[in-house]
Structure formats: C-alpha cells, structure tokens
Short mmCIF file of C-alpha atoms and ligand atoms in Angstrom, two decimals:
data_model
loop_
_atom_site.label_atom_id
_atom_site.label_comp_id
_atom_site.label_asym_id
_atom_site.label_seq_id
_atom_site.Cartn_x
_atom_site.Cartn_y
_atom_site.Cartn_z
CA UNK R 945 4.00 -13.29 -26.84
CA UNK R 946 4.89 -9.64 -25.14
CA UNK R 947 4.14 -8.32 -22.39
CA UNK R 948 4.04 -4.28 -22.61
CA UNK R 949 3.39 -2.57 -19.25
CA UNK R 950 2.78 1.19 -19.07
CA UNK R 951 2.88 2.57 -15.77
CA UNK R 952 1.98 6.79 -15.82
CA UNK R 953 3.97 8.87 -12.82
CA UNK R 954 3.20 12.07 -11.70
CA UNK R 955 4.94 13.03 -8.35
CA UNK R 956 5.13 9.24 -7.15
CA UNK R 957 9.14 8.73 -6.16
CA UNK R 958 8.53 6.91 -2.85
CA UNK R 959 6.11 3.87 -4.25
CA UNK R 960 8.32 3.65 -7.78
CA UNK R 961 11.01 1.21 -6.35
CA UNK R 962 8.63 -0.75 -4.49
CA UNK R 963 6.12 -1.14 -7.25
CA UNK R 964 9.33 -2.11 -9.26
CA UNK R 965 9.82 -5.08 -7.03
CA UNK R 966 6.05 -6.09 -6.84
CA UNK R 967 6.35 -6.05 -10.63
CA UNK R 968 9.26 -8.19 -10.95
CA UNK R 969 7.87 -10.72 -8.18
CA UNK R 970 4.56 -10.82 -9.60
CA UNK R 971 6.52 -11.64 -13.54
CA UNK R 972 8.28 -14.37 -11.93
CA UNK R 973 6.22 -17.33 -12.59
CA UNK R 974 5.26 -16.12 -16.17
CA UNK R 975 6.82 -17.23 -19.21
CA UNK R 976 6.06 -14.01 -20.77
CA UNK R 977 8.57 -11.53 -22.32
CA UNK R 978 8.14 -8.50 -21.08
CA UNK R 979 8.93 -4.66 -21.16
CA UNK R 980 8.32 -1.84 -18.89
CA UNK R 981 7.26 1.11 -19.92
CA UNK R 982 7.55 4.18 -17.40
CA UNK R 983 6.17 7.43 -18.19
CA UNK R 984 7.34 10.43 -16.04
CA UNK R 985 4.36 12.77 -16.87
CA UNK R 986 6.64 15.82 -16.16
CA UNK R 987 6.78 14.95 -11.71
CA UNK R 988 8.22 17.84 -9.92
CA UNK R 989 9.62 14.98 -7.22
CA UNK R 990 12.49 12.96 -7.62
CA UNK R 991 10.16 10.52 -9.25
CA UNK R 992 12.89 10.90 -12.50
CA UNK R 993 15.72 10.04 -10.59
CA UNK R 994 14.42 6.77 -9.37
CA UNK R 995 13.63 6.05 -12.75
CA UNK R 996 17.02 6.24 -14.08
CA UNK R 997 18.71 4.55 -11.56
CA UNK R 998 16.20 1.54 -12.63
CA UNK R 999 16.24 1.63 -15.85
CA UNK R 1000 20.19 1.66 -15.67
CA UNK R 1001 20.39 -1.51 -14.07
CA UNK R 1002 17.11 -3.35 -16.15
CA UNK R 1003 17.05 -3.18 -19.80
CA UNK R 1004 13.49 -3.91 -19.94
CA UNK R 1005 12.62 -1.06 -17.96
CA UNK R 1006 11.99 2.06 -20.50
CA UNK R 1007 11.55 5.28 -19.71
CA UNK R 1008 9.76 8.14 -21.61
CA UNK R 1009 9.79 11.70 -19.89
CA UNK R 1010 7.22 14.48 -20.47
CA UNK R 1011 9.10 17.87 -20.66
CA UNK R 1012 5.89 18.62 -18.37
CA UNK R 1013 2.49 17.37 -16.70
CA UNK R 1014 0.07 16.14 -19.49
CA UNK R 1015 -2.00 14.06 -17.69
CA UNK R 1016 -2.81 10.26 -16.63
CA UNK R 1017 -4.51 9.87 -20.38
CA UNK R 1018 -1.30 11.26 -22.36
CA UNK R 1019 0.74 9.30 -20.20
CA UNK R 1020 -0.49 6.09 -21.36
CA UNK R 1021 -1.01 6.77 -24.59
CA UNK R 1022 3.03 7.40 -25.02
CA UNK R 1023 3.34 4.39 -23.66
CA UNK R 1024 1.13 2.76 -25.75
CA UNK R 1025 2.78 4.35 -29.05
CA UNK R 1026 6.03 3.12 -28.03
CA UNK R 1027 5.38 -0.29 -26.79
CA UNK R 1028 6.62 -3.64 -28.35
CA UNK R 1029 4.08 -6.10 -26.82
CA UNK R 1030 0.90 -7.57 -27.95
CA UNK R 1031 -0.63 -7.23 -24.51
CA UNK R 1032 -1.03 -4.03 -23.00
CA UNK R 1033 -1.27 -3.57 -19.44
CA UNK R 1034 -1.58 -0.30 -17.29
CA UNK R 1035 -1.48 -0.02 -14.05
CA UNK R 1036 -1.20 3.20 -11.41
CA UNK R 1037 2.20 3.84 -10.00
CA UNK R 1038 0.92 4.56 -6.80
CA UNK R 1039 0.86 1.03 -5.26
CA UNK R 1040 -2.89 0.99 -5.45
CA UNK R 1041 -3.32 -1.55 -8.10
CA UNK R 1042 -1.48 -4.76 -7.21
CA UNK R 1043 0.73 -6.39 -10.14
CA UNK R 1044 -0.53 -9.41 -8.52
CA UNK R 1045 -3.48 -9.35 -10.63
CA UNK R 1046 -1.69 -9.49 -14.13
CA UNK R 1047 -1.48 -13.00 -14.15
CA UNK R 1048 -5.11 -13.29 -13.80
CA UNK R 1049 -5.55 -10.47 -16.16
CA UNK R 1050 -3.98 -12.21 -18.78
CA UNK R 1051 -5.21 -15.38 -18.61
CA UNK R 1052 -8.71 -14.25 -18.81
CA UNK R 1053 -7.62 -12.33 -21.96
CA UNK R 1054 -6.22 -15.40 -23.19
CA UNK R 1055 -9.85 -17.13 -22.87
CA UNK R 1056 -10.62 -14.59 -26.04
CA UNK R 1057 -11.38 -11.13 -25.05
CA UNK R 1058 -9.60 -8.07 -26.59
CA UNK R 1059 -10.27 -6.10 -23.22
CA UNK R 1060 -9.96 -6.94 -19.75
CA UNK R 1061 -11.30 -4.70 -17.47
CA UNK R 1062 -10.35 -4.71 -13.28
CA UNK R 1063 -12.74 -4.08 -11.47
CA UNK R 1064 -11.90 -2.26 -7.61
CA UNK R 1065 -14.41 -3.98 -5.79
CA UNK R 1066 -12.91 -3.06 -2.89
CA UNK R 1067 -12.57 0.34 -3.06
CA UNK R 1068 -9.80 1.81 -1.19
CA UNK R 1069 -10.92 5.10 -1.03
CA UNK R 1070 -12.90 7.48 0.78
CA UNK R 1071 -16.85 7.93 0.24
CA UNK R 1072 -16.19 11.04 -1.62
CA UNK R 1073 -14.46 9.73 -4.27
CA UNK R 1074 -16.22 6.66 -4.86
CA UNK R 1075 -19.50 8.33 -4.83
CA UNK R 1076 -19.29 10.38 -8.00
CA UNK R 1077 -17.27 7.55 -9.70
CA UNK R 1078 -20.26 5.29 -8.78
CA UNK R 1079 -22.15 7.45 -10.53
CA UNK R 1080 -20.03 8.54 -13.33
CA UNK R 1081 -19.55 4.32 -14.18
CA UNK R 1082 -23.39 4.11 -14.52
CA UNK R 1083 -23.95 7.23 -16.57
CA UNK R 1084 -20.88 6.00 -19.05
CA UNK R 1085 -22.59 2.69 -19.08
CA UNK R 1086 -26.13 4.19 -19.96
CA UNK R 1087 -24.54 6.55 -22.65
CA UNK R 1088 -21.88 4.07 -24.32
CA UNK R 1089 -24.10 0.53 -24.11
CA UNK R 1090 -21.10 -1.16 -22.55
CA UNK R 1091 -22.12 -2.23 -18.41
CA UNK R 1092 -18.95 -2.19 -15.93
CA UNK R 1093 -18.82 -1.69 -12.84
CA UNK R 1094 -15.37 -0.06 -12.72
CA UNK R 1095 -14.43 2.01 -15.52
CA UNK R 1096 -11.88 4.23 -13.89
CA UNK R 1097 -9.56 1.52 -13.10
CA UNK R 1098 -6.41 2.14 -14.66
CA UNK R 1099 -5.61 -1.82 -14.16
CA UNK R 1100 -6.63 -3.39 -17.57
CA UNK R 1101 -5.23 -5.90 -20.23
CA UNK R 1102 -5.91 -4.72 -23.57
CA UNK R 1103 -4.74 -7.17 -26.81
CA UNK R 1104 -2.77 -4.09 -28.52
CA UNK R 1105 -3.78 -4.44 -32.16
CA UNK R 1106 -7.13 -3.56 -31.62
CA UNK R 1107 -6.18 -0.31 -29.48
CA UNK R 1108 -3.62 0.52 -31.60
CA UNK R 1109 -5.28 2.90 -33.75
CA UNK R 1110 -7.14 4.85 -31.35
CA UNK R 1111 -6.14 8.30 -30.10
CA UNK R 1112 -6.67 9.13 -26.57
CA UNK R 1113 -6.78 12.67 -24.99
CA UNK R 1114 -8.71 14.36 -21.58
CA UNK R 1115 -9.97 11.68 -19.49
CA UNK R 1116 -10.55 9.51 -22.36
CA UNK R 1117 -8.69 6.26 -21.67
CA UNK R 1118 -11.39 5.37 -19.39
CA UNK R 1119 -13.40 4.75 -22.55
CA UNK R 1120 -10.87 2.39 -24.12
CA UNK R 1121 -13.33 -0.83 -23.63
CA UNK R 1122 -16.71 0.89 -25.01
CA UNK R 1123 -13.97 2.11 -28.14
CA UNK R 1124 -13.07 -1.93 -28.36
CA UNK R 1125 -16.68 -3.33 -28.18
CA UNK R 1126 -17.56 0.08 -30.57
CA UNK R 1127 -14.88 -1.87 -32.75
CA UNK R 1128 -16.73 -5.33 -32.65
CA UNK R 1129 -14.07 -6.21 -29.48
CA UNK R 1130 -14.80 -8.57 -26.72
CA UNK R 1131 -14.69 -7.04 -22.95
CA UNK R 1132 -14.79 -9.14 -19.79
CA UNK R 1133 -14.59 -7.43 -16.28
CA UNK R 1134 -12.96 -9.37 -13.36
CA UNK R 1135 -12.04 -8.37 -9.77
CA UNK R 1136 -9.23 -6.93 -8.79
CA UNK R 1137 -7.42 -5.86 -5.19
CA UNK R 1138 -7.25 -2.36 -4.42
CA UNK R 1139 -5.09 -0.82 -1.49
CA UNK R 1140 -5.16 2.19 0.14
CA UNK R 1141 -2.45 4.50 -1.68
CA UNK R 1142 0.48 5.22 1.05
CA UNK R 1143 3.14 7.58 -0.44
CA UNK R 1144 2.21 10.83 -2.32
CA UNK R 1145 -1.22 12.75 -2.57
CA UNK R 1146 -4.09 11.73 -4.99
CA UNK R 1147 -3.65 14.02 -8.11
CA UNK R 1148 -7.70 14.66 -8.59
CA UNK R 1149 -10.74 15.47 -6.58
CA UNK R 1150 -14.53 15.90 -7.51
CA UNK R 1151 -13.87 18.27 -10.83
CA UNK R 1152 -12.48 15.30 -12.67
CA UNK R 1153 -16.28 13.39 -12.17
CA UNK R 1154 -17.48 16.83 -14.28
CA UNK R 1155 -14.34 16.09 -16.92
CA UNK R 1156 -15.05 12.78 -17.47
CA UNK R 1157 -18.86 13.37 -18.04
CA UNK R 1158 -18.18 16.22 -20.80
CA UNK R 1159 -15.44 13.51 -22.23
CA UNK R 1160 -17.86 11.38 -21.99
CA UNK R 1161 -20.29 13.40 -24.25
CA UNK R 1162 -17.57 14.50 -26.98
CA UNK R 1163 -16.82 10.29 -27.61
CA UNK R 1164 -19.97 9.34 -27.52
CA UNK R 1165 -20.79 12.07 -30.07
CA UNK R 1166 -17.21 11.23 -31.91
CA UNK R 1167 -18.35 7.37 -32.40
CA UNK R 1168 -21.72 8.31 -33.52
CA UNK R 1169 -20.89 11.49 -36.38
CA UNK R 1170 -17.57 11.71 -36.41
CA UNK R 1171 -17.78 9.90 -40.08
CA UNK R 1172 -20.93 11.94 -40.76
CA UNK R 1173 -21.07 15.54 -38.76
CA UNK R 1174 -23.21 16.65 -41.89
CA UNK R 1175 -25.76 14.21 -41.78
CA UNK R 1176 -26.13 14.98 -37.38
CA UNK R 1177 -25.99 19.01 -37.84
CA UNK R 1178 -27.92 18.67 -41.95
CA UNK R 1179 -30.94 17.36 -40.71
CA UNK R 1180 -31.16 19.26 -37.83
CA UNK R 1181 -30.74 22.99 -40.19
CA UNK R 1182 -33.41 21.39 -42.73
CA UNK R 1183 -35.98 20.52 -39.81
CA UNK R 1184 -35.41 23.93 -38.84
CA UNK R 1185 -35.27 25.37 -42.10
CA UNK R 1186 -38.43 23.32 -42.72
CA UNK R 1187 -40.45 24.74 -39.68
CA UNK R 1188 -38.99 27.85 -40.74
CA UNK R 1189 -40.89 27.58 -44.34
CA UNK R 1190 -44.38 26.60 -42.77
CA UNK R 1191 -44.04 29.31 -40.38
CA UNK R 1192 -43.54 31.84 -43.08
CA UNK R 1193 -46.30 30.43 -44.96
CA UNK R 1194 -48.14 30.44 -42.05
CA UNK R 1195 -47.37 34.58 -41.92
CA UNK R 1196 -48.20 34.92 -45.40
CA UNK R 1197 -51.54 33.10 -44.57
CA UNK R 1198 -52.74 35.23 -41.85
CA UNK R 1199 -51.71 38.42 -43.16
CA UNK R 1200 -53.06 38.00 -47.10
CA UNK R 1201 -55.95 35.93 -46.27
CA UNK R 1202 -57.03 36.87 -42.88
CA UNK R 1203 -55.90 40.45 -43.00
CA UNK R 1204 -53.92 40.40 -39.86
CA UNK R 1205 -50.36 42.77 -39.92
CA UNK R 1206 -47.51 40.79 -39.71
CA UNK R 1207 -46.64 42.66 -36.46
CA UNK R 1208 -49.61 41.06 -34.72
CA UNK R 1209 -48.14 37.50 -34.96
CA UNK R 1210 -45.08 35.65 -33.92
CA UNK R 1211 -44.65 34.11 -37.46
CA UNK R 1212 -42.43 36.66 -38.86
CA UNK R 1213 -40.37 36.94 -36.11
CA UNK R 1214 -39.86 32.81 -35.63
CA UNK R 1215 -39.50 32.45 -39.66
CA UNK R 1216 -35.96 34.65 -39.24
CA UNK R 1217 -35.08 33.00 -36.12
CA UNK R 1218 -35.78 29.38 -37.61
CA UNK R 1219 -34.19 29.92 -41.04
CA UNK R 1220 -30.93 31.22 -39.63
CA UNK R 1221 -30.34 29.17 -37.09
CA UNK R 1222 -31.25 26.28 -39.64
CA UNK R 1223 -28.44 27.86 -41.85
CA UNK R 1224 -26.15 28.15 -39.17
CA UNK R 1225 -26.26 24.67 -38.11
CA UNK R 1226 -25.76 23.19 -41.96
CA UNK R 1227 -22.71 25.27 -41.95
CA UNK R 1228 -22.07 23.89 -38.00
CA UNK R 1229 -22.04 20.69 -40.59
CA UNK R 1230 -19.70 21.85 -43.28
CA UNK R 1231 -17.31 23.06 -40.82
CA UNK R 1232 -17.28 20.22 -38.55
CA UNK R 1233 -16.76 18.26 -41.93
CA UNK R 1234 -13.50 20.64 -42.87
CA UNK R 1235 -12.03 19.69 -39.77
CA UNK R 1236 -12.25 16.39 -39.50
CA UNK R 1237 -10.97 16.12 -42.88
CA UNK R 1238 -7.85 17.85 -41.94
CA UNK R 1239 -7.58 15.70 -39.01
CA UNK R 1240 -7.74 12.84 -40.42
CA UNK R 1241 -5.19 14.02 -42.93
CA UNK R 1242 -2.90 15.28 -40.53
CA UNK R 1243 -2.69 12.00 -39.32
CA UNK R 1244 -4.78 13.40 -35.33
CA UNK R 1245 -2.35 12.81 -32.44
CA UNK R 1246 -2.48 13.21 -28.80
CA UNK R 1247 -0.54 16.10 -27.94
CA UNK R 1248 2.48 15.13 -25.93
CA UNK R 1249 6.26 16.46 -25.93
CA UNK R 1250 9.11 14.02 -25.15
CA UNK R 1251 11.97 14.96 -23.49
CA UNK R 1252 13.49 11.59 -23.46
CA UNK R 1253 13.58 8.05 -24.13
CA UNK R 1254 15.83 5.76 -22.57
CA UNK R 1255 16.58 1.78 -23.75
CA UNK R 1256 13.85 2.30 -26.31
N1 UDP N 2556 -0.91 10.51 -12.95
C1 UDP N 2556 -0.22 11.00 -14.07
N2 UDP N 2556 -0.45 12.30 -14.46
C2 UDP N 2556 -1.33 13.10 -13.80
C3 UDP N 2556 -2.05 12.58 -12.71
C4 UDP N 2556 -1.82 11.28 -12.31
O1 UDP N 2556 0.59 10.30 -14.67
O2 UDP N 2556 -1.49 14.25 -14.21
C5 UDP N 2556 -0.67 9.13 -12.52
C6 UDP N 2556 -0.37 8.99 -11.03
O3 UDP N 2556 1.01 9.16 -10.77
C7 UDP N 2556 -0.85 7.59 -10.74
C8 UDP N 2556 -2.04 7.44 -11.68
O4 UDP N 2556 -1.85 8.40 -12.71
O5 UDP N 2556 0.14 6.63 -11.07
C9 UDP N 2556 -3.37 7.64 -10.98
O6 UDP N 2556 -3.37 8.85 -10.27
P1 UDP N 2556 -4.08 8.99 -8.85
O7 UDP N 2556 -3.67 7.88 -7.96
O8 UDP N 2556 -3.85 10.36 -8.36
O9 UDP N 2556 -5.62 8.85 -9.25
P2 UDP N 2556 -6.76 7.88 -8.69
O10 UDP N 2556 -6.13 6.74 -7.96
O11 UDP N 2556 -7.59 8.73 -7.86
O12 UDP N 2556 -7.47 7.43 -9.95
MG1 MG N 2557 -4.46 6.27 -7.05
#
C-alpha cells in the first residue's frame, strides 16, 4: 500500500522545511510507502528553492512547478494526476494542518470509507473567516445531500481509484466527498488539530465564500444534467413553448369570439415572448449538448502548465 501526499505552495518558503520534518516524524511509525508530492503553484518567494534543496537530498520528495499561480484546486489536482499511491492525502503547506493526523486519517479509511474528511474543530482562525465558511459548509451540505461540518479542510484521505477520474477546477476540490458519495463512495468525517498559521499571509479573504457558492451551483448542476443538458433546458422550452400555445389560443379566443383587438390584451405580446424564449432555451439544450460532447471527447482537463518535474 502507497502513500501519495500532495501538498499545494503558493508563497510558503519559511513553513516548507519545517512541515518537511513534521512529515517525516509523523511517517515514522508507519509501515507505509510513501511519496511526496510538492506542488509550487507558481510562488513568487523562495518557496522553489527550498523545494529543490529537499527534493535533492529525498527521493521520495517530488516536485511539480506551475510556470505560474493556478490556484489551491489546480495544485492538487497535478498532484493527484501524477501520484503513485492508492491513498491520497492533502494537506496545506502552511503548518496549519498537522501531519500528525495522517495516521488517524488512514486508519479510519482503512475501516472502509473511500473519503475521509478532517474536520477543524478548532478553528484557528479569526471570526471573519470562519463565519462565511460556517455558512458556506451548511449551504454545500443543503445543496449536495452530503452533511460535514468542515468542507474546506484541505486535510483529507481519499482511496485514489475512486477520485481518479474526476476533474477538478475553481474552488472545486472542496466538493471531492459529495463527488465520492455522488459515485456510491463512503465518507466519514473525524477531527482534526488546527494551528494558527505562523509564516506567510493567508492567500484568500471573504470573495472566495462568493466563489465557492457559484462553484457550488455549476457541480451541483454538472452531477445532475451534465449527462442530460437537453432533457433540464427541453422541458423547460416546451413548458414555455406550451404556455406560449394556450396563450395564443387564448388571443385568438378573445379577439374572434369576443371581438376584442389584439392590442387590448397581453396575449399577443406574452405568446412572442413565451415561444422564443421557449426556443431559445431548447437550443440553450442543443448547445450545452455540443459541448459536452466535445468535452468529453477531448478527453476535459484541468488547465495547468508544468514547468517541471523533478524525481517523477
Ligand atoms: N495555495 C496554493 N495556491 C493558491 C493559494 C493557496 O497552492 O493560489 C496553497 C497555500 O500555499 C496553502 C494552501 O493552499 O498551502 C491553503 O492556502 P491558505 O492557507 O492561504 O488558505 P486557508 O488556510 O485560508 O484555507
Ligand atoms: Mg491556511
């Protein structure tokens, strides 16, 4: 069994060489093979340097550089393309998640889940950033039918063959355990420590609450139509086109029967409105159909740009 951990940098060269250590201390005791899996999401530090100097003197430590900064989501997905283990585990580089917690991670994996999900229950941060991600966990919870208290913790143990199809852009790889229980996968939530982050700056504020939320829409829409855009937008053109129809009847009605000009009424007017937008959202349909055809055929991957790979 192997051990793949994928740890995404952006502007972190002071905590790299001391999360290194916690890493190896915390492998130690665990008969695991394992591989580590940096990816320098294009850091304007010195974060780079550090990196090679580590990776020169541990094989096992892999590096992957963005020629620049794709985000937290891209990050991890690189590493999860180019790992070699069946357990995936990602954790900040920022010294707030403690590799400590792996060994707990995995063995609650090992009691069958696909997903394990940590859980900051001690927050570490201030009020203004937990707030919105309080309320960003329970809106992603309402929306996707999977309860967690913690989705935006990057510390999680994933079994990688059933994440290893899914593609992962924007803020999406907070959604990787709805995806797995989506995918009839088993998620289990445990506790996990949290520490105040002490080198570097935090890389988001509030507008990443209003990211995740639209992300949140486009994958819950994704796992509900992406197989079947037609039959989502279809019905909604024919109700319209329907309503359309009776309206014009309706038109007809009052001006041959009752005698009242079509300017006097609404009818006319709505029966255009209704029929074209009903048009316009069956070929909303056939378009969304079109593309996901060609992505799908073009094989859909995240956009990143590697620079380099070293040991890998
Ligand atoms: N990160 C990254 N690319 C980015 C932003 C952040 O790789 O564009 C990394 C960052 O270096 C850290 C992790 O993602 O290891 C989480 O970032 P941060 O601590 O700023 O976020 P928070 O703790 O608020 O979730
Ligand atoms: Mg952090």
């Amino acid at each position: 069994m192997k051990l793949s951990l994928i740890i995404p940098i952006y502007n972190e060269e002071e905590s790299v060489d001391i999360l290194y250590n916690e890493i190896k201390e915390a492998l130690k005791g665990l008969a695991l093979d394992y591989e580590i899996i940096a990816v320098n999401d294009g850091s304007r530090d010195k974060s780079i340097d550090v990196l090679k100097r580590i990776a020169q003197s541990d094989i096992d430590f892999k590096v992957i550089s963005f020629r620049r900064n794709y985000g937290q989501t891209a990050a991890i997905s690189a590493g999860i393309d180019f790992s070699q283990g069946e357990i995936i585990i990602p954790l900040d580089a920022d010294l707030q998640n403690d590799p400590a917690d792996i060994k707990k991670l995995i063995s609650k994996l090992n009691e069958g889940f696909d997903v394990v999900s940590g859980w900051r229950k001690n927050r570490q941060d201030t009020f203004d950033r937990r707030l919105p991600s309080q309320i960003a966990n329970w809106l992603i919870s309402r929306i996707t039918g999977v309860n967690l208290h913690d989705y935006g913790c990057t510390l999680k143990a994933y079994r990688k063959e059933i994440i290893k199809g899914i593609r992962f852009y924007g803020e999406m790889h907070r959604f990787m355990p709805a995806y797995v229980v989506w995918q009839g996968g088993k998620v289990a939530e445990i506790e996990v420590n949290h520490r105040e982050r002490k080198y570097g700056k935090a890389k988001y504020g509030l507008t990443r609450t209003f990211r995740v939320i639209l992300d949140l829409m486009t994958v819950k829409f994704l796992m509900a139509y992406l197989t079947k855009p037609m039959h989502f937008f279809g019905r909604m053109g024919l109700i319209l086109l329907l309503f359309g129809f009776l309206s014009g009847i309706g038109s007809l009605i009052a001006k041959f029967i009752y005698g009242i000009s079509f300017i006097l009424t609404p009818l006319p007017l709505l029966t255009v409105f209704l029929t074209i937008i009903g048009f316009q959202f069956i070929l909303m349909g056939l378009l969304a159909e079109i593309l996901i055809r060609i992505y799908y055929e073009s094989g859909g991957k995240t956009a990143y740009n590697i620079k380099e790979k070293i040991n890998l």
